[in-house]
Amino acid sequence: MRTEAKAVVIGGGVIGCSILYHLTKLGWSDVVLLERDELTSGSTWHAAANIHGLHDSTNISRIQHYTMTLYKELEAETGQGCGVFQPGSLYLAQTEAREHQLRLQAAKAKLYGMNFYEISIAEAQELNPLVNYDGIRCVMYEPDGGNVDPSGVTQAYATGARQRGAEIHRFTPVTATEQQQDGTWIVKTPKGDIRTEWVVNAAGLWGREVAKLAGLDLPLQPTEHQYFVTETIKEVADMDRRLPSVSDRDGEYYLRQEGNGLLVGAYEKNMKFWAEEGTPLDFAHDLFPDDLERIEENMMNAIERLPLVGEAGIKRVINGPMIWSPDSNVLFGPVPEMQGYFCCNGIIPGFSQSGGMGLMAAQWMIEGETQYDMFAWDVARFDDWATKDFTKARVQDQYAHRFAIHFPNEERSAGRPARTRPIYEMQREMGAVFGLNAGWEHPLWFADQPGTEDTNGFTRQNWWAPVGAECKMLRERAGIIDISNFAKYLCKGPGAEDWLNAVFANTMPKSVGRSCLTPLISKRGGIAGDFTVTRTAEDEFWVIGSGMAERYHKRFFGAVPLPEGTSFESRTQEVCGFNVAGPRSREMLQRMTNESLATEDFPFMRSKRLMLDGINVLALRVSFTGDLGWELHCATEDQQKLYMTLIEAGRDVGAGPVGGRALMSMRIEKGYGSWSREYSPEYFPQEVGLDRLCKMQKDFLNKAAAEAALATPAREELVLLHLNEADVSASNADATGGEPIFKDGIGIGRVTSGTYGYTVGMSLALGYVKGAKPGDEVEVMVLGRPHKAVILAEPPFDPKGDRLRA
């Protein structure tokens, strides 16, 4: 066994073997995989191993598409069979909402060249004559859908990795992972120790236990999961071809051919946790006792759709464990607080994602970044606020609603609240309907009655009109927006300016009281973040960024050593904030302070320390609404007093509370981008309009990558679109994000954010396009249906910035 390696992968399931294979494929041959038992132990061996390409997330669809096309290439390369069956998959819609979802996925498939399209009921009947199509609104067909052999795929990855020099050691449990002073790790086993640059936790059911060896607590929880295989069904055996699988998610089951019978699996409402206190170390190729009564309702749905299921005997039942994260996505990527520790835990559709997951992991470790923006998977999206209780509640909700549609803007209540601010109860009594952002509860909109909840769907919902009223109140008078969930940092010390200049692409403000906007550049030259930096003293700076990305950004901040005597600390918990904006915001705030707020005394992009009715605040003359406004930051213990004071002062000018959805609408009216939507590591500065903020005369983090990116023509450009009012009215739906954009029948881009612009009377969308310019007419696939739109030359609200600077 090697005593040194570039990477040590812990876990010999399909994911661990895929990561090992892709590390070697990208050039690292001195890599090792350690498996405590036999390859495929845990969850891999008993998986149903279905494969499909489409996902609600565009980048996850790309990854699944890569995986589906990889298996046959893997067979040819290694000589190891993967047991690939691709008779196709039928996707059934029983409801209007499911029809919307499937049509949107079909539009995405057309944009990205994936094989997924609508067929008629008659065509579906011909492909799978055993299905009862009564009540089906539409059918989509994925010709490449099917299933693979779990053991074959895992062994193929292992064979491919060995052929390129990797070592695999079975029956070699890891007993310790110890980080050394130089950042490397010692991985200890009964067969010897290995020094490595990267520890990769792909331990499946034992992901929690392996993480604890490094002092980590991962939000993971295993559950039981059942499927059964029928005895031989004559009608199946008599077929001269393999039947396509059936995805009837409204019925909450999955079904495919297995031998001459059928395999039926379910995610039941009455789910069951397993190993809540830890996965037993002696568990390997084990199963639980059958418990089919628990999935009886799902079985009856399957029998109604395929009556032959009810007539066949059951050949075997598989009741085995799966391990889940709170949102059912993988916990993926380097742990931000550690050097060289990579997580890949909590994978559910492992055989649909294994190839792409392995490729992304190898890219991140070897090249420093993935080619796609994978924040939806990033381990950094959770932090210590994702407690055991929160994780269990969310896993229960995810399991029981596995096949439920995840609607745009949907906020699930399970496990909440996780983190609240002092004014949470006050806002709730005021009718606030809350969303979750990095664990924090923050108001999305304000209803007339406390206790109101969102309705969910692809069309306009119960919050649509109230959000419009909030927007109009702010644009006509003023509004008060809670922005406490923004990430806030304090950089202080003699080296603060130099360090910030070394991290960010823009030049830091030279004068006290001045602010600047600045991008953070990713490893490949894209936009890793956007920040507002304010100089509050000669040796002190206030930095504001995306709250949901606070842990993600630690990787970038940690890449530049702090000078001696200089500190950089998060103040997100200690400091709260409000944005007071609108044409009467100055009048409203001036009544609360003796400091002049006149433009000549307090111009745009300036800051001051103010006393507002006796409360000390840092006031920044900036607003994400694009309107006249101030951000007011105060100590958390002063939040309640400041909010009450602002609400009282607002009454005199007709102002009131405004939620996050109204802020979304107003920033799109102004054409402002937002991190994780418009701003992403996938997009270069010139593609998002931030190239002017990259000061190439100085050095900064990943400058060489920025130079290379800026030297290339824009691949796509961020634009603002106005959707045709008649089309929008007919569908009663606005774009929300992810909708493909076509021009003359050719896919040219996608929507990143969409909303109704209440104060400009336009349905709007931000998105990326190629080969199009302002004035061009295009089609946006809202609900998967073409909606006419035109690319705007300038934002419809205050295009010259007169109100912003008033």
mmCIF file with all atom_site columns, N, CA, C and O in Angstrom, residues 14-15 18-19 22 50-55 57 59-68 70-71 157 328-330 332 344 346-360 374 377 402:
data_model
loop_
_atom_site.group_PDB
_atom_site.id
_atom_site.type_symbol
_atom_site.label_atom_id
_atom_site.label_alt_id
_atom_site.label_comp_id
_atom_site.label_asym_id
_atom_site.label_entity_id
_atom_site.label_seq_id
_atom_site.pdbx_PDB_ins_code
_atom_site.Cartn_x
_atom_site.Cartn_y
_atom_site.Cartn_z
_atom_site.occupancy
_atom_site.B_iso_or_equiv
_atom_site.pdbx_formal_charge
_atom_site.auth_seq_id
_atom_site.auth_comp_id
_atom_site.auth_asym_id
_atom_site.auth_atom_id
_atom_site.pdbx_PDB_model_num
ATOM 1   N N  . VAL A 1 14  ? -20.390 3.341  -5.527  1.00 0.00 ? 14  VAL A N  1
ATOM 2   C CA . VAL A 1 14  ? -20.312 3.831  -6.898  1.00 0.00 ? 14  VAL A CA 1
ATOM 3   C C  . VAL A 1 14  ? -19.732 5.239  -6.960  1.00 0.00 ? 14  VAL A C  1
ATOM 4   O O  . VAL A 1 14  ? -18.983 5.570  -7.891  1.00 0.00 ? 14  VAL A O  1
ATOM 5   N N  . ILE A 1 15  ? -20.004 6.084  -5.962  1.00 0.00 ? 15  ILE A N  1
ATOM 6   C CA . ILE A 1 15  ? -19.511 7.463  -6.002  1.00 0.00 ? 15  ILE A CA 1
ATOM 7   C C  . ILE A 1 15  ? -18.013 7.512  -5.728  1.00 0.00 ? 15  ILE A C  1
ATOM 8   O O  . ILE A 1 15  ? -17.254 8.186  -6.441  1.00 0.00 ? 15  ILE A O  1
ATOM 9   N N  . SER A 1 18  ? -16.231 6.299  -8.750  1.00 0.00 ? 18  SER A N  1
ATOM 10  C CA . SER A 1 18  ? -16.297 7.278  -9.837  1.00 0.00 ? 18  SER A CA 1
ATOM 11  C C  . SER A 1 18  ? -15.308 8.416  -9.607  1.00 0.00 ? 18  SER A C  1
ATOM 12  O O  . SER A 1 18  ? -14.624 8.863  -10.542 1.00 0.00 ? 18  SER A O  1
ATOM 13  N N  . ILE A 1 19  ? -15.224 8.903  -8.386  1.00 0.00 ? 19  ILE A N  1
ATOM 14  C CA . ILE A 1 19  ? -14.267 9.971  -8.093  1.00 0.00 ? 19  ILE A CA 1
ATOM 15  C C  . ILE A 1 19  ? -12.849 9.486  -8.358  1.00 0.00 ? 19  ILE A C  1
ATOM 16  O O  . ILE A 1 19  ? -12.035 10.188 -8.983  1.00 0.00 ? 19  ILE A O  1
ATOM 17  N N  . HIS A 1 22  ? -12.248 9.330  -12.116 1.00 0.00 ? 22  HIS A N  1
ATOM 18  C CA . HIS A 1 22  ? -12.119 10.632 -12.769 1.00 0.00 ? 22  HIS A CA 1
ATOM 19  C C  . HIS A 1 22  ? -10.852 11.360 -12.335 1.00 0.00 ? 22  HIS A C  1
ATOM 20  O O  . HIS A 1 22  ? -10.295 12.146 -13.115 1.00 0.00 ? 22  HIS A O  1
ATOM 21  N N  . ASN A 1 50  ? -31.785 3.240  -11.417 1.00 0.00 ? 50  ASN A N  1
ATOM 22  C CA . ASN A 1 50  ? -32.414 3.872  -12.577 1.00 0.00 ? 50  ASN A CA 1
ATOM 23  C C  . ASN A 1 50  ? -31.548 5.029  -13.060 1.00 0.00 ? 50  ASN A C  1
ATOM 24  O O  . ASN A 1 50  ? -30.842 5.675  -12.263 1.00 0.00 ? 50  ASN A O  1
ATOM 25  N N  . ILE A 1 51  ? -31.614 5.329  -14.341 1.00 0.00 ? 51  ILE A N  1
ATOM 26  C CA . ILE A 1 51  ? -30.872 6.468  -14.880 1.00 0.00 ? 51  ILE A CA 1
ATOM 27  C C  . ILE A 1 51  ? -31.825 7.346  -15.683 1.00 0.00 ? 51  ILE A C  1
ATOM 28  O O  . ILE A 1 51  ? -32.690 6.861  -16.414 1.00 0.00 ? 51  ILE A O  1
ATOM 29  N N  . HIS A 1 52  ? -31.693 8.649  -15.496 1.00 0.00 ? 52  HIS A N  1
ATOM 30  C CA . HIS A 1 52  ? -32.486 9.617  -16.245 1.00 0.00 ? 52  HIS A CA 1
ATOM 31  C C  . HIS A 1 52  ? -31.677 10.899 -16.374 1.00 0.00 ? 52  HIS A C  1
ATOM 32  O O  . HIS A 1 52  ? -30.779 11.166 -15.575 1.00 0.00 ? 52  HIS A O  1
ATOM 33  N N  . GLY A 1 53  ? -31.987 11.714 -17.367 1.00 0.00 ? 53  GLY A N  1
ATOM 34  C CA . GLY A 1 53  ? -31.168 12.872 -17.673 1.00 0.00 ? 53  GLY A CA 1
ATOM 35  C C  . GLY A 1 53  ? -31.684 14.194 -17.174 1.00 0.00 ? 53  GLY A C  1
ATOM 36  O O  . GLY A 1 53  ? -30.910 15.101 -16.892 1.00 0.00 ? 53  GLY A O  1
ATOM 37  N N  . LEU A 1 54  ? -32.996 14.355 -17.052 1.00 0.00 ? 54  LEU A N  1
ATOM 38  C CA . LEU A 1 54  ? -33.572 15.675 -16.769 1.00 0.00 ? 54  LEU A CA 1
ATOM 39  C C  . LEU A 1 54  ? -33.722 15.927 -15.281 1.00 0.00 ? 54  LEU A C  1
ATOM 40  O O  . LEU A 1 54  ? -34.064 15.028 -14.514 1.00 0.00 ? 54  LEU A O  1
ATOM 41  N N  . HIS A 1 55  ? -33.488 17.163 -14.892 1.00 0.00 ? 55  HIS A N  1
ATOM 42  C CA . HIS A 1 55  ? -33.615 17.621 -13.515 1.00 0.00 ? 55  HIS A CA 1
ATOM 43  C C  . HIS A 1 55  ? -34.094 19.061 -13.567 1.00 0.00 ? 55  HIS A C  1
ATOM 44  O O  . HIS A 1 55  ? -33.871 19.768 -14.563 1.00 0.00 ? 55  HIS A O  1
ATOM 45  N N  . SER A 1 57  ? -32.841 21.508 -12.047 1.00 0.00 ? 57  SER A N  1
ATOM 46  C CA . SER A 1 57  ? -31.624 22.328 -12.131 1.00 0.00 ? 57  SER A CA 1
ATOM 47  C C  . SER A 1 57  ? -30.922 22.046 -13.454 1.00 0.00 ? 57  SER A C  1
ATOM 48  O O  . SER A 1 57  ? -30.632 20.901 -13.794 1.00 0.00 ? 57  SER A O  1
ATOM 49  N N  . ASN A 1 59  ? -27.807 22.664 -14.414 1.00 0.00 ? 59  ASN A N  1
ATOM 50  C CA . ASN A 1 59  ? -26.477 22.080 -14.310 1.00 0.00 ? 59  ASN A CA 1
ATOM 51  C C  . ASN A 1 59  ? -26.519 20.632 -13.838 1.00 0.00 ? 59  ASN A C  1
ATOM 52  O O  . ASN A 1 59  ? -25.691 19.816 -14.250 1.00 0.00 ? 59  ASN A O  1
ATOM 53  N N  . ILE A 1 60  ? -27.476 20.308 -12.990 1.00 0.00 ? 60  ILE A N  1
ATOM 54  C CA . ILE A 1 60  ? -27.605 18.904 -12.585 1.00 0.00 ? 60  ILE A CA 1
ATOM 55  C C  . ILE A 1 60  ? -28.092 18.078 -13.776 1.00 0.00 ? 60  ILE A C  1
ATOM 56  O O  . ILE A 1 60  ? -27.672 16.923 -13.954 1.00 0.00 ? 60  ILE A O  1
ATOM 57  N N  . SER A 1 61  ? -28.929 18.645 -14.627 1.00 0.00 ? 61  SER A N  1
ATOM 58  C CA . SER A 1 61  ? -29.323 17.954 -15.863 1.00 0.00 ? 61  SER A CA 1
ATOM 59  C C  . SER A 1 61  ? -28.096 17.675 -16.730 1.00 0.00 ? 61  SER A C  1
ATOM 60  O O  . SER A 1 61  ? -27.954 16.582 -17.302 1.00 0.00 ? 61  SER A O  1
ATOM 61  N N  . ARG A 1 62  ? -27.203 18.650 -16.833 1.00 0.00 ? 62  ARG A N  1
ATOM 62  C CA . ARG A 1 62  ? -25.989 18.454 -17.631 1.00 0.00 ? 62  ARG A CA 1
ATOM 63  C C  . ARG A 1 62  ? -25.155 17.301 -17.071 1.00 0.00 ? 62  ARG A C  1
ATOM 64  O O  . ARG A 1 62  ? -24.596 16.477 -17.810 1.00 0.00 ? 62  ARG A O  1
ATOM 65  N N  . ILE A 1 63  ? -25.062 17.264 -15.762 1.00 0.00 ? 63  ILE A N  1
ATOM 66  C CA . ILE A 1 63  ? -24.277 16.219 -15.099 1.00 0.00 ? 63  ILE A CA 1
ATOM 67  C C  . ILE A 1 63  ? -24.909 14.847 -15.302 1.00 0.00 ? 63  ILE A C  1
ATOM 68  O O  . ILE A 1 63  ? -24.220 13.850 -15.543 1.00 0.00 ? 63  ILE A O  1
ATOM 69  N N  . GLN A 1 64  ? -26.230 14.780 -15.196 1.00 0.00 ? 64  GLN A N  1
ATOM 70  C CA . GLN A 1 64  ? -26.914 13.504 -15.393 1.00 0.00 ? 64  GLN A CA 1
ATOM 71  C C  . GLN A 1 64  ? -26.817 13.062 -16.850 1.00 0.00 ? 64  GLN A C  1
ATOM 72  O O  . GLN A 1 64  ? -26.672 11.860 -17.141 1.00 0.00 ? 64  GLN A O  1
ATOM 73  N N  . HIS A 1 65  ? -26.880 13.996 -17.766 1.00 0.00 ? 65  HIS A N  1
ATOM 74  C CA . HIS A 1 65  ? -26.739 13.669 -19.181 1.00 0.00 ? 65  HIS A CA 1
ATOM 75  C C  . HIS A 1 65  ? -25.354 13.095 -19.448 1.00 0.00 ? 65  HIS A C  1
ATOM 76  O O  . HIS A 1 65  ? -25.214 12.087 -20.170 1.00 0.00 ? 65  HIS A O  1
ATOM 77  N N  . TYR A 1 66  ? -24.328 13.699 -18.870 1.00 0.00 ? 66  TYR A N  1
ATOM 78  C CA . TYR A 1 66  ? -22.962 13.187 -19.003 1.00 0.00 ? 66  TYR A CA 1
ATOM 79  C C  . TYR A 1 66  ? -22.871 11.758 -18.469 1.00 0.00 ? 66  TYR A C  1
ATOM 80  O O  . TYR A 1 66  ? -22.267 10.876 -19.091 1.00 0.00 ? 66  TYR A O  1
ATOM 81  N N  . THR A 1 67  ? -23.491 11.534 -17.311 1.00 0.00 ? 67  THR A N  1
ATOM 82  C CA . THR A 1 67  ? -23.430 10.216 -16.685 1.00 0.00 ? 67  THR A CA 1
ATOM 83  C C  . THR A 1 67  ? -24.077 9.156  -17.563 1.00 0.00 ? 67  THR A C  1
ATOM 84  O O  . THR A 1 67  ? -23.534 8.062  -17.746 1.00 0.00 ? 67  THR A O  1
ATOM 85  N N  . MET A 1 68  ? -25.239 9.471  -18.121 1.00 0.00 ? 68  MET A N  1
ATOM 86  C CA . MET A 1 68  ? -25.957 8.504  -18.951 1.00 0.00 ? 68  MET A CA 1
ATOM 87  C C  . MET A 1 68  ? -25.146 8.099  -20.175 1.00 0.00 ? 68  MET A C  1
ATOM 88  O O  . MET A 1 68  ? -25.176 6.935  -20.608 1.00 0.00 ? 68  MET A O  1
ATOM 89  N N  . LEU A 1 70  ? -21.899 8.160  -20.373 1.00 0.00 ? 70  LEU A N  1
ATOM 90  C CA . LEU A 1 70  ? -20.593 7.630  -19.982 1.00 0.00 ? 70  LEU A CA 1
ATOM 91  C C  . LEU A 1 70  ? -20.561 6.114  -19.891 1.00 0.00 ? 70  LEU A C  1
ATOM 92  O O  . LEU A 1 70  ? -19.535 5.483  -20.185 1.00 0.00 ? 70  LEU A O  1
ATOM 93  N N  . TYR A 1 71  ? -21.672 5.494  -19.478 1.00 0.00 ? 71  TYR A N  1
ATOM 94  C CA . TYR A 1 71  ? -21.626 4.078  -19.108 1.00 0.00 ? 71  TYR A CA 1
ATOM 95  C C  . TYR A 1 71  ? -21.171 3.161  -20.246 1.00 0.00 ? 71  TYR A C  1
ATOM 96  O O  . TYR A 1 71  ? -20.353 2.259  -20.041 1.00 0.00 ? 71  TYR A O  1
ATOM 97  N N  . TYR A 1 157 ? -15.846 1.440  -12.907 1.00 0.00 ? 157 TYR A N  1
ATOM 98  C CA . TYR A 1 157 ? -15.084 2.601  -12.434 1.00 0.00 ? 157 TYR A CA 1
ATOM 99  C C  . TYR A 1 157 ? -13.777 2.142  -11.780 1.00 0.00 ? 157 TYR A C  1
ATOM 100 O O  . TYR A 1 157 ? -12.706 2.716  -12.007 1.00 0.00 ? 157 TYR A O  1
ATOM 101 N N  . SER A 1 328 ? -31.981 16.897 0.102   1.00 0.00 ? 328 SER A N  1
ATOM 102 C CA . SER A 1 328 ? -31.844 15.715 -0.754  1.00 0.00 ? 328 SER A CA 1
ATOM 103 C C  . SER A 1 328 ? -30.810 15.884 -1.859  1.00 0.00 ? 328 SER A C  1
ATOM 104 O O  . SER A 1 328 ? -30.676 15.014 -2.722  1.00 0.00 ? 328 SER A O  1
ATOM 105 N N  . ASN A 1 329 ? -30.048 16.981 -1.843  1.00 0.00 ? 329 ASN A N  1
ATOM 106 C CA . ASN A 1 329 ? -28.909 17.132 -2.742  1.00 0.00 ? 329 ASN A CA 1
ATOM 107 C C  . ASN A 1 329 ? -27.634 16.712 -2.014  1.00 0.00 ? 329 ASN A C  1
ATOM 108 O O  . ASN A 1 329 ? -27.550 16.781 -0.786  1.00 0.00 ? 329 ASN A O  1
ATOM 109 N N  . VAL A 1 330 ? -26.637 16.332 -2.784  1.00 0.00 ? 330 VAL A N  1
ATOM 110 C CA . VAL A 1 330 ? -25.376 15.894 -2.208  1.00 0.00 ? 330 VAL A CA 1
ATOM 111 C C  . VAL A 1 330 ? -24.700 17.031 -1.427  1.00 0.00 ? 330 VAL A C  1
ATOM 112 O O  . VAL A 1 330 ? -24.886 18.211 -1.748  1.00 0.00 ? 330 VAL A O  1
ATOM 113 N N  . PHE A 1 332 ? -21.362 18.482 -1.164  1.00 0.00 ? 332 PHE A N  1
ATOM 114 C CA . PHE A 1 332 ? -20.302 18.326 -2.153  1.00 0.00 ? 332 PHE A CA 1
ATOM 115 C C  . PHE A 1 332 ? -19.287 19.455 -2.052  1.00 0.00 ? 332 PHE A C  1
ATOM 116 O O  . PHE A 1 332 ? -19.649 20.612 -1.908  1.00 0.00 ? 332 PHE A O  1
ATOM 117 N N  . CYS A 1 344 ? -18.355 14.275 -0.343  1.00 0.00 ? 344 CYS A N  1
ATOM 118 C CA . CYS A 1 344 ? -19.295 13.855 -1.369  1.00 0.00 ? 344 CYS A CA 1
ATOM 119 C C  . CYS A 1 344 ? -20.255 12.881 -0.689  1.00 0.00 ? 344 CYS A C  1
ATOM 120 O O  . CYS A 1 344 ? -20.104 11.666 -0.768  1.00 0.00 ? 344 CYS A O  1
ATOM 121 N N  . GLY A 1 346 ? -24.417 11.959 0.960   1.00 0.00 ? 346 GLY A N  1
ATOM 122 C CA . GLY A 1 346 ? -25.860 12.165 0.898   1.00 0.00 ? 346 GLY A CA 1
ATOM 123 C C  . GLY A 1 346 ? -26.421 12.125 -0.507  1.00 0.00 ? 346 GLY A C  1
ATOM 124 O O  . GLY A 1 346 ? -27.328 12.887 -0.837  1.00 0.00 ? 346 GLY A O  1
ATOM 125 N N  . ILE A 1 347 ? -25.921 11.207 -1.336  1.00 0.00 ? 347 ILE A N  1
ATOM 126 C CA . ILE A 1 347 ? -26.362 11.125 -2.725  1.00 0.00 ? 347 ILE A CA 1
ATOM 127 C C  . ILE A 1 347 ? -27.577 10.211 -2.822  1.00 0.00 ? 347 ILE A C  1
ATOM 128 O O  . ILE A 1 347 ? -27.548 9.091  -2.318  1.00 0.00 ? 347 ILE A O  1
ATOM 129 N N  . ILE A 1 348 ? -28.625 10.689 -3.470  1.00 0.00 ? 348 ILE A N  1
ATOM 130 C CA . ILE A 1 348 ? -29.822 9.867  -3.638  1.00 0.00 ? 348 ILE A CA 1
ATOM 131 C C  . ILE A 1 348 ? -29.857 9.222  -5.033  1.00 0.00 ? 348 ILE A C  1
ATOM 132 O O  . ILE A 1 348 ? -29.778 8.005  -5.143  1.00 0.00 ? 348 ILE A O  1
ATOM 133 N N  . PRO A 1 349 ? -29.951 9.983  -6.142  1.00 0.00 ? 349 PRO A N  1
ATOM 134 C CA . PRO A 1 349 ? -29.977 9.324  -7.464  1.00 0.00 ? 349 PRO A CA 1
ATOM 135 C C  . PRO A 1 349 ? -28.556 9.031  -7.943  1.00 0.00 ? 349 PRO A C  1
ATOM 136 O O  . PRO A 1 349 ? -28.094 9.560  -8.954  1.00 0.00 ? 349 PRO A O  1
ATOM 137 N N  . GLY A 1 350 ? -27.838 8.172  -7.218  1.00 0.00 ? 350 GLY A N  1
ATOM 138 C CA . GLY A 1 350 ? -26.408 7.983  -7.449  1.00 0.00 ? 350 GLY A CA 1
ATOM 139 C C  . GLY A 1 350 ? -26.066 7.501  -8.840  1.00 0.00 ? 350 GLY A C  1
ATOM 140 O O  . GLY A 1 350 ? -25.048 7.919  -9.411  1.00 0.00 ? 350 GLY A O  1
ATOM 141 N N  . PHE A 1 351 ? -26.888 6.634  -9.421  1.00 0.00 ? 351 PHE A N  1
ATOM 142 C CA . PHE A 1 351 ? -26.528 6.082  -10.728 1.00 0.00 ? 351 PHE A CA 1
ATOM 143 C C  . PHE A 1 351 ? -26.901 7.021  -11.868 1.00 0.00 ? 351 PHE A C  1
ATOM 144 O O  . PHE A 1 351 ? -26.412 6.863  -12.984 1.00 0.00 ? 351 PHE A O  1
ATOM 145 N N  . SER A 1 352 ? -27.727 8.022  -11.596 1.00 0.00 ? 352 SER A N  1
ATOM 146 C CA . SER A 1 352 ? -27.973 9.076  -12.579 1.00 0.00 ? 352 SER A CA 1
ATOM 147 C C  . SER A 1 352 ? -26.904 10.164 -12.507 1.00 0.00 ? 352 SER A C  1
ATOM 148 O O  . SER A 1 352 ? -26.714 10.915 -13.464 1.00 0.00 ? 352 SER A O  1
ATOM 149 N N  . GLN A 1 353 ? -26.211 10.251 -11.378 1.00 0.00 ? 353 GLN A N  1
ATOM 150 C CA . GLN A 1 353 ? -25.300 11.372 -11.170 1.00 0.00 ? 353 GLN A CA 1
ATOM 151 C C  . GLN A 1 353 ? -23.844 10.966 -10.972 1.00 0.00 ? 353 GLN A C  1
ATOM 152 O O  . GLN A 1 353 ? -22.961 11.822 -10.939 1.00 0.00 ? 353 GLN A O  1
ATOM 153 N N  . SER A 1 354 ? -23.553 9.666  -10.868 1.00 0.00 ? 354 SER A N  1
ATOM 154 C CA . SER A 1 354 ? -22.216 9.237  -10.443 1.00 0.00 ? 354 SER A CA 1
ATOM 155 C C  . SER A 1 354 ? -21.105 9.750  -11.343 1.00 0.00 ? 354 SER A C  1
ATOM 156 O O  . SER A 1 354 ? -20.066 10.206 -10.863 1.00 0.00 ? 354 SER A O  1
ATOM 157 N N  . GLY A 1 355 ? -21.297 9.677  -12.664 1.00 0.00 ? 355 GLY A N  1
ATOM 158 C CA . GLY A 1 355 ? -20.241 10.101 -13.571 1.00 0.00 ? 355 GLY A CA 1
ATOM 159 C C  . GLY A 1 355 ? -19.959 11.585 -13.478 1.00 0.00 ? 355 GLY A C  1
ATOM 160 O O  . GLY A 1 355 ? -18.811 12.010 -13.320 1.00 0.00 ? 355 GLY A O  1
ATOM 161 N N  . GLY A 1 356 ? -21.022 12.384 -13.556 1.00 0.00 ? 356 GLY A N  1
ATOM 162 C CA . GLY A 1 356 ? -20.847 13.830 -13.466 1.00 0.00 ? 356 GLY A CA 1
ATOM 163 C C  . GLY A 1 356 ? -20.314 14.262 -12.125 1.00 0.00 ? 356 GLY A C  1
ATOM 164 O O  . GLY A 1 356 ? -19.508 15.192 -12.025 1.00 0.00 ? 356 GLY A O  1
ATOM 165 N N  . MET A 1 357 ? -20.757 13.575 -11.067 1.00 0.00 ? 357 MET A N  1
ATOM 166 C CA . MET A 1 357 ? -20.271 13.900 -9.733  1.00 0.00 ? 357 MET A CA 1
ATOM 167 C C  . MET A 1 357 ? -18.777 13.615 -9.608  1.00 0.00 ? 357 MET A C  1
ATOM 168 O O  . MET A 1 357 ? -18.015 14.416 -9.050  1.00 0.00 ? 357 MET A O  1
ATOM 169 N N  . GLY A 1 358 ? -18.354 12.483 -10.146 1.00 0.00 ? 358 GLY A N  1
ATOM 170 C CA . GLY A 1 358 ? -16.933 12.162 -10.126 1.00 0.00 ? 358 GLY A CA 1
ATOM 171 C C  . GLY A 1 358 ? -16.110 13.144 -10.923 1.00 0.00 ? 358 GLY A C  1
ATOM 172 O O  . GLY A 1 358 ? -15.015 13.560 -10.506 1.00 0.00 ? 358 GLY A O  1
ATOM 173 N N  . LEU A 1 359 ? -16.630 13.556 -12.076 1.00 0.00 ? 359 LEU A N  1
ATOM 174 C CA . LEU A 1 359 ? -15.928 14.528 -12.911 1.00 0.00 ? 359 LEU A CA 1
ATOM 175 C C  . LEU A 1 359 ? -15.818 15.879 -12.208 1.00 0.00 ? 359 LEU A C  1
ATOM 176 O O  . LEU A 1 359 ? -14.739 16.500 -12.192 1.00 0.00 ? 359 LEU A O  1
ATOM 177 N N  . MET A 1 360 ? -16.919 16.358 -11.623 1.00 0.00 ? 360 MET A N  1
ATOM 178 C CA . MET A 1 360 ? -16.889 17.644 -10.929 1.00 0.00 ? 360 MET A CA 1
ATOM 179 C C  . MET A 1 360 ? -15.911 17.606 -9.743  1.00 0.00 ? 360 MET A C  1
ATOM 180 O O  . MET A 1 360 ? -15.171 18.563 -9.499  1.00 0.00 ? 360 MET A O  1
ATOM 181 N N  . MET A 1 374 ? -21.887 24.806 -9.199  1.00 0.00 ? 374 MET A N  1
ATOM 182 C CA . MET A 1 374 ? -22.528 23.720 -8.465  1.00 0.00 ? 374 MET A CA 1
ATOM 183 C C  . MET A 1 374 ? -22.925 24.143 -7.052  1.00 0.00 ? 374 MET A C  1
ATOM 184 O O  . MET A 1 374 ? -22.909 23.325 -6.128  1.00 0.00 ? 374 MET A O  1
ATOM 185 N N  . TRP A 1 377 ? -25.213 22.073 -4.901  1.00 0.00 ? 377 TRP A N  1
ATOM 186 C CA . TRP A 1 377 ? -24.664 20.893 -4.239  1.00 0.00 ? 377 TRP A CA 1
ATOM 187 C C  . TRP A 1 377 ? -23.652 21.251 -3.148  1.00 0.00 ? 377 TRP A C  1
ATOM 188 O O  . TRP A 1 377 ? -23.256 20.386 -2.371  1.00 0.00 ? 377 TRP A O  1
ATOM 189 N N  . ARG A 1 402 ? -40.725 13.239 -2.109  1.00 0.00 ? 402 ARG A N  1
ATOM 190 C CA . ARG A 1 402 ? -39.661 13.022 -3.094  1.00 0.00 ? 402 ARG A CA 1
ATOM 191 C C  . ARG A 1 402 ? -40.120 13.332 -4.510  1.00 0.00 ? 402 ARG A C  1
ATOM 192 O O  . ARG A 1 402 ? -39.378 13.902 -5.311  1.00 0.00 ? 402 ARG A O  1
#
